[in-house]
């Protein structure tokens, strides 16, 4: 049984994340979506809301679960028996951002990172842009799973 961890801030979960989780599940028996803390960001949504929204968005995928995690990601991976981290790539900028983390996680614990190419139709969809569109009164429903737009609106009000 191959277990992979798909980590991120998921602030909020987007259709891009659902696409990557779906593709990751085709590659691995079990995918744990890890709602993690990024020291460089202060999230709009609290961790419980991020977990709840991601869990609802991925409930249709057997073998995909969602958990919050704190601390080093590699410790979480070890604790769950995962030898692989999955990340989605929308383009070259994502690779430049992800590469040092992949190398660091390999250095720390020998955990490999597998990059999955996302659906090109979603390559402009990023949580940061979604938050920005919402902040300025735009409609984010086309980019996020059901229920997310309402939660983002509530967090901004
Ligand atoms: O969606 P993000 O914010 O780009 O995800 C980044 C995240 C949360 C995966 C990364 O910051 C992380 O792994 N945080 C956990 C703490 C950790 O292990 N830091 C070292 C990463 S090499």
Short mmCIF file of C-alpha atoms and ligand atoms in Angstrom, two decimals:
data_model
loop_
_atom_site.label_atom_id
_atom_site.label_comp_id
_atom_site.label_asym_id
_atom_site.label_seq_id
_atom_site.Cartn_x
_atom_site.Cartn_y
_atom_site.Cartn_z
CA UNK A 1 0.00 0.00 0.00
CA UNK A 2 1.56 3.31 -1.07
CA UNK A 3 0.61 6.30 1.00
CA UNK A 4 1.21 9.84 -0.24
CA UNK A 5 0.78 13.13 1.56
CA UNK A 6 -0.55 16.12 -0.39
CA UNK A 7 0.27 19.13 1.80
CA UNK A 8 -0.64 22.78 1.51
CA UNK A 9 -2.28 25.74 3.18
CA UNK A 10 -5.60 25.16 1.38
CA UNK A 11 -6.67 28.72 2.20
CA UNK A 12 -9.13 27.98 0.68
CA UNK A 13 -9.26 24.65 -1.17
CA UNK A 14 -9.79 25.28 -4.91
CA UNK A 15 -10.84 23.22 -7.92
CA UNK A 16 -7.11 23.05 -8.69
CA UNK A 17 -6.50 21.19 -5.43
CA UNK A 18 -9.39 18.81 -6.19
CA UNK A 19 -7.83 18.13 -9.59
CA UNK A 20 -4.42 17.33 -8.06
CA UNK A 21 -5.91 15.13 -5.31
CA UNK A 22 -7.88 13.22 -7.96
CA UNK A 23 -4.78 12.65 -10.07
CA UNK A 24 -2.69 11.73 -7.00
CA UNK A 25 -5.25 9.10 -6.01
CA UNK A 26 -4.80 7.49 -9.44
CA UNK A 27 -1.10 7.06 -8.58
CA UNK A 28 -1.26 6.07 -4.89
CA UNK A 29 -3.45 3.75 -2.81
CA UNK A 30 -4.03 6.35 -0.17
CA UNK A 31 -3.68 10.13 -0.27
CA UNK A 32 -3.66 12.18 2.91
CA UNK A 33 -4.37 15.82 2.29
CA UNK A 34 -2.41 17.64 5.00
CA UNK A 35 -3.63 21.10 5.91
CA UNK A 36 -0.33 22.52 7.12
CA UNK A 37 1.10 25.73 8.50
CA UNK A 38 3.19 27.90 6.20
CA UNK A 39 5.39 30.17 8.34
CA UNK A 40 5.39 32.79 5.57
CA UNK A 41 1.60 33.18 5.50
CA UNK A 42 -1.13 34.20 7.90
CA UNK A 43 -4.22 32.40 6.74
CA UNK A 44 -7.60 33.97 6.10
CA UNK A 45 -9.48 30.84 7.20
CA UNK A 46 -8.80 29.06 10.48
CA UNK A 47 -7.40 25.56 10.27
CA UNK A 48 -10.65 23.82 11.25
CA UNK A 49 -12.53 25.61 8.46
CA UNK A 50 -9.81 24.76 5.94
CA UNK A 51 -9.97 21.09 6.93
CA UNK A 52 -13.77 21.04 6.85
CA UNK A 53 -13.95 22.65 3.40
CA UNK A 54 -11.26 20.36 1.95
CA UNK A 55 -12.91 17.27 3.45
CA UNK A 56 -16.27 18.22 1.93
CA UNK A 57 -14.66 18.96 -1.45
CA UNK A 58 -12.88 15.58 -1.54
CA UNK A 59 -15.53 13.39 0.11
CA UNK A 60 -16.35 11.76 -3.25
CA UNK A 61 -12.81 10.35 -3.57
CA UNK A 62 -12.30 6.96 -1.91
CA UNK A 63 -8.86 6.67 -0.33
CA UNK A 64 -8.46 10.42 0.13
CA UNK A 65 -8.57 11.78 3.67
CA UNK A 66 -7.95 15.24 5.11
CA UNK A 67 -6.08 16.10 8.32
CA UNK A 68 -4.58 19.15 9.94
CA UNK A 69 -0.90 19.00 10.78
CA UNK A 70 1.49 21.23 12.65
CA UNK A 71 5.27 21.11 12.84
CA UNK A 72 7.57 19.57 10.27
CA UNK A 73 5.81 17.96 7.36
CA UNK A 74 8.34 15.11 7.19
CA UNK A 75 7.44 14.10 10.76
CA UNK A 76 3.80 13.90 9.76
CA UNK A 77 4.75 11.82 6.70
CA UNK A 78 6.78 9.41 8.86
CA UNK A 79 3.96 9.10 11.40
CA UNK A 80 1.53 8.17 8.61
CA UNK A 81 3.91 5.78 6.85
CA UNK A 82 4.10 8.00 3.76
CA UNK A 83 7.30 7.90 1.71
CA UNK A 84 6.02 10.35 -0.88
CA UNK A 85 4.85 13.95 -0.92
CA UNK A 86 2.63 15.03 -3.82
CA UNK A 87 2.53 18.60 -5.11
CA UNK A 88 0.71 20.09 -8.05
CA UNK A 89 2.46 22.17 -10.67
CA UNK A 90 0.67 24.84 -12.69
CA UNK A 91 3.83 26.12 -14.36
CA UNK A 92 7.49 26.96 -13.99
CA UNK A 93 7.01 29.41 -11.13
CA UNK A 94 5.44 26.63 -9.06
CA UNK A 95 8.45 24.43 -9.74
CA UNK A 96 10.85 27.18 -8.65
CA UNK A 97 8.85 27.58 -5.42
CA UNK A 98 8.52 23.84 -4.75
CA UNK A 99 12.02 22.66 -5.66
CA UNK A 100 13.81 23.86 -2.47
CA UNK A 101 11.07 22.33 -0.31
CA UNK A 102 11.34 19.02 -2.16
CA UNK A 103 15.12 19.00 -1.69
CA UNK A 104 14.81 19.98 1.97
CA UNK A 105 12.25 17.24 2.68
CA UNK A 106 14.53 14.73 0.94
CA UNK A 107 17.53 15.94 2.97
CA UNK A 108 15.61 15.82 6.24
CA UNK A 109 13.98 12.43 5.85
CA UNK A 110 14.63 10.87 2.45
CA UNK A 111 11.06 11.59 1.46
CA UNK A 112 10.62 12.05 -2.29
CA UNK A 113 8.30 14.61 -3.85
CA UNK A 114 6.24 13.69 -6.89
CA UNK A 115 5.03 16.59 -9.01
CA UNK A 116 1.69 16.22 -10.73
CA UNK A 117 0.79 18.47 -13.65
CA UNK A 118 -2.58 20.04 -13.09
CA UNK A 119 -5.37 20.58 -15.61
CA UNK A 120 -4.34 23.42 -17.92
CA UNK A 121 -7.84 24.87 -17.69
CA UNK A 122 -7.18 25.52 -14.00
CA UNK A 123 -3.63 26.85 -14.32
CA UNK A 124 -4.71 30.37 -13.28
CA UNK A 125 -6.51 29.14 -10.16
CA UNK A 126 -4.55 29.82 -6.96
CA UNK A 127 -5.81 30.26 -3.40
CA UNK A 128 -4.03 33.62 -3.17
CA UNK A 129 -5.79 34.93 -6.30
CA UNK A 130 -9.11 33.52 -5.14
CA UNK A 131 -8.77 35.40 -1.84
CA UNK A 132 -7.83 38.57 -3.68
CA UNK A 133 -10.79 38.32 -6.07
CA UNK A 134 -13.12 37.72 -3.10
CA UNK A 135 -11.64 40.64 -1.14
CA UNK A 136 -12.42 42.95 -4.04
CA UNK A 137 -15.99 41.70 -4.40
CA UNK A 138 -15.49 39.33 -7.36
CA UNK A 139 -17.28 36.02 -7.81
CA UNK A 140 -15.01 33.10 -6.86
CA UNK A 141 -17.63 30.36 -7.33
CA UNK A 142 -16.21 29.22 -10.71
CA UNK A 143 -12.87 28.40 -9.05
CA UNK A 144 -13.82 26.68 -5.82
CA UNK A 145 -15.88 23.69 -4.66
CA UNK A 146 -19.42 24.17 -3.33
CA UNK A 147 -19.63 25.98 -0.02
CA UNK A 148 -16.19 27.56 -0.22
CA UNK A 149 -17.28 30.94 -1.58
CA UNK A 150 -19.71 31.33 1.31
CA UNK A 151 -17.04 30.47 3.89
CA UNK A 152 -14.56 32.92 2.34
CA UNK A 153 -17.21 35.64 2.28
CA UNK A 154 -18.02 34.97 5.95
CA UNK A 155 -14.32 35.21 6.88
CA UNK A 156 -14.01 38.54 5.06
CA UNK A 157 -17.17 40.11 6.54
O1 LIG B 1 0.13 25.80 0.06
P1 LIG B 1 1.49 26.25 0.55
O2 LIG B 1 1.35 27.38 1.54
O3 LIG B 1 2.42 26.60 -0.57
O4 LIG B 1 2.14 24.99 1.31
C1 LIG B 1 3.41 25.09 1.92
C2 LIG B 1 3.52 24.04 3.03
C3 LIG B 1 2.44 24.28 4.08
C4 LIG B 1 3.38 22.66 2.43
C5 LIG B 1 4.94 24.20 3.68
O5 LIG B 1 5.08 25.49 4.22
C6 LIG B 1 5.19 23.14 4.76
O6 LIG B 1 5.56 22.03 4.45
N1 LIG B 1 4.94 23.52 6.05
C7 LIG B 1 5.13 22.62 7.19
C8 LIG B 1 6.42 22.95 7.97
C9 LIG B 1 7.62 22.36 7.26
O7 LIG B 1 7.79 21.17 7.15
N2 LIG B 1 8.47 23.27 6.73
C10 LIG B 1 9.64 22.90 5.96
C11 LIG B 1 9.25 22.70 4.50
S1 LIG B 1 10.61 22.19 3.52
#
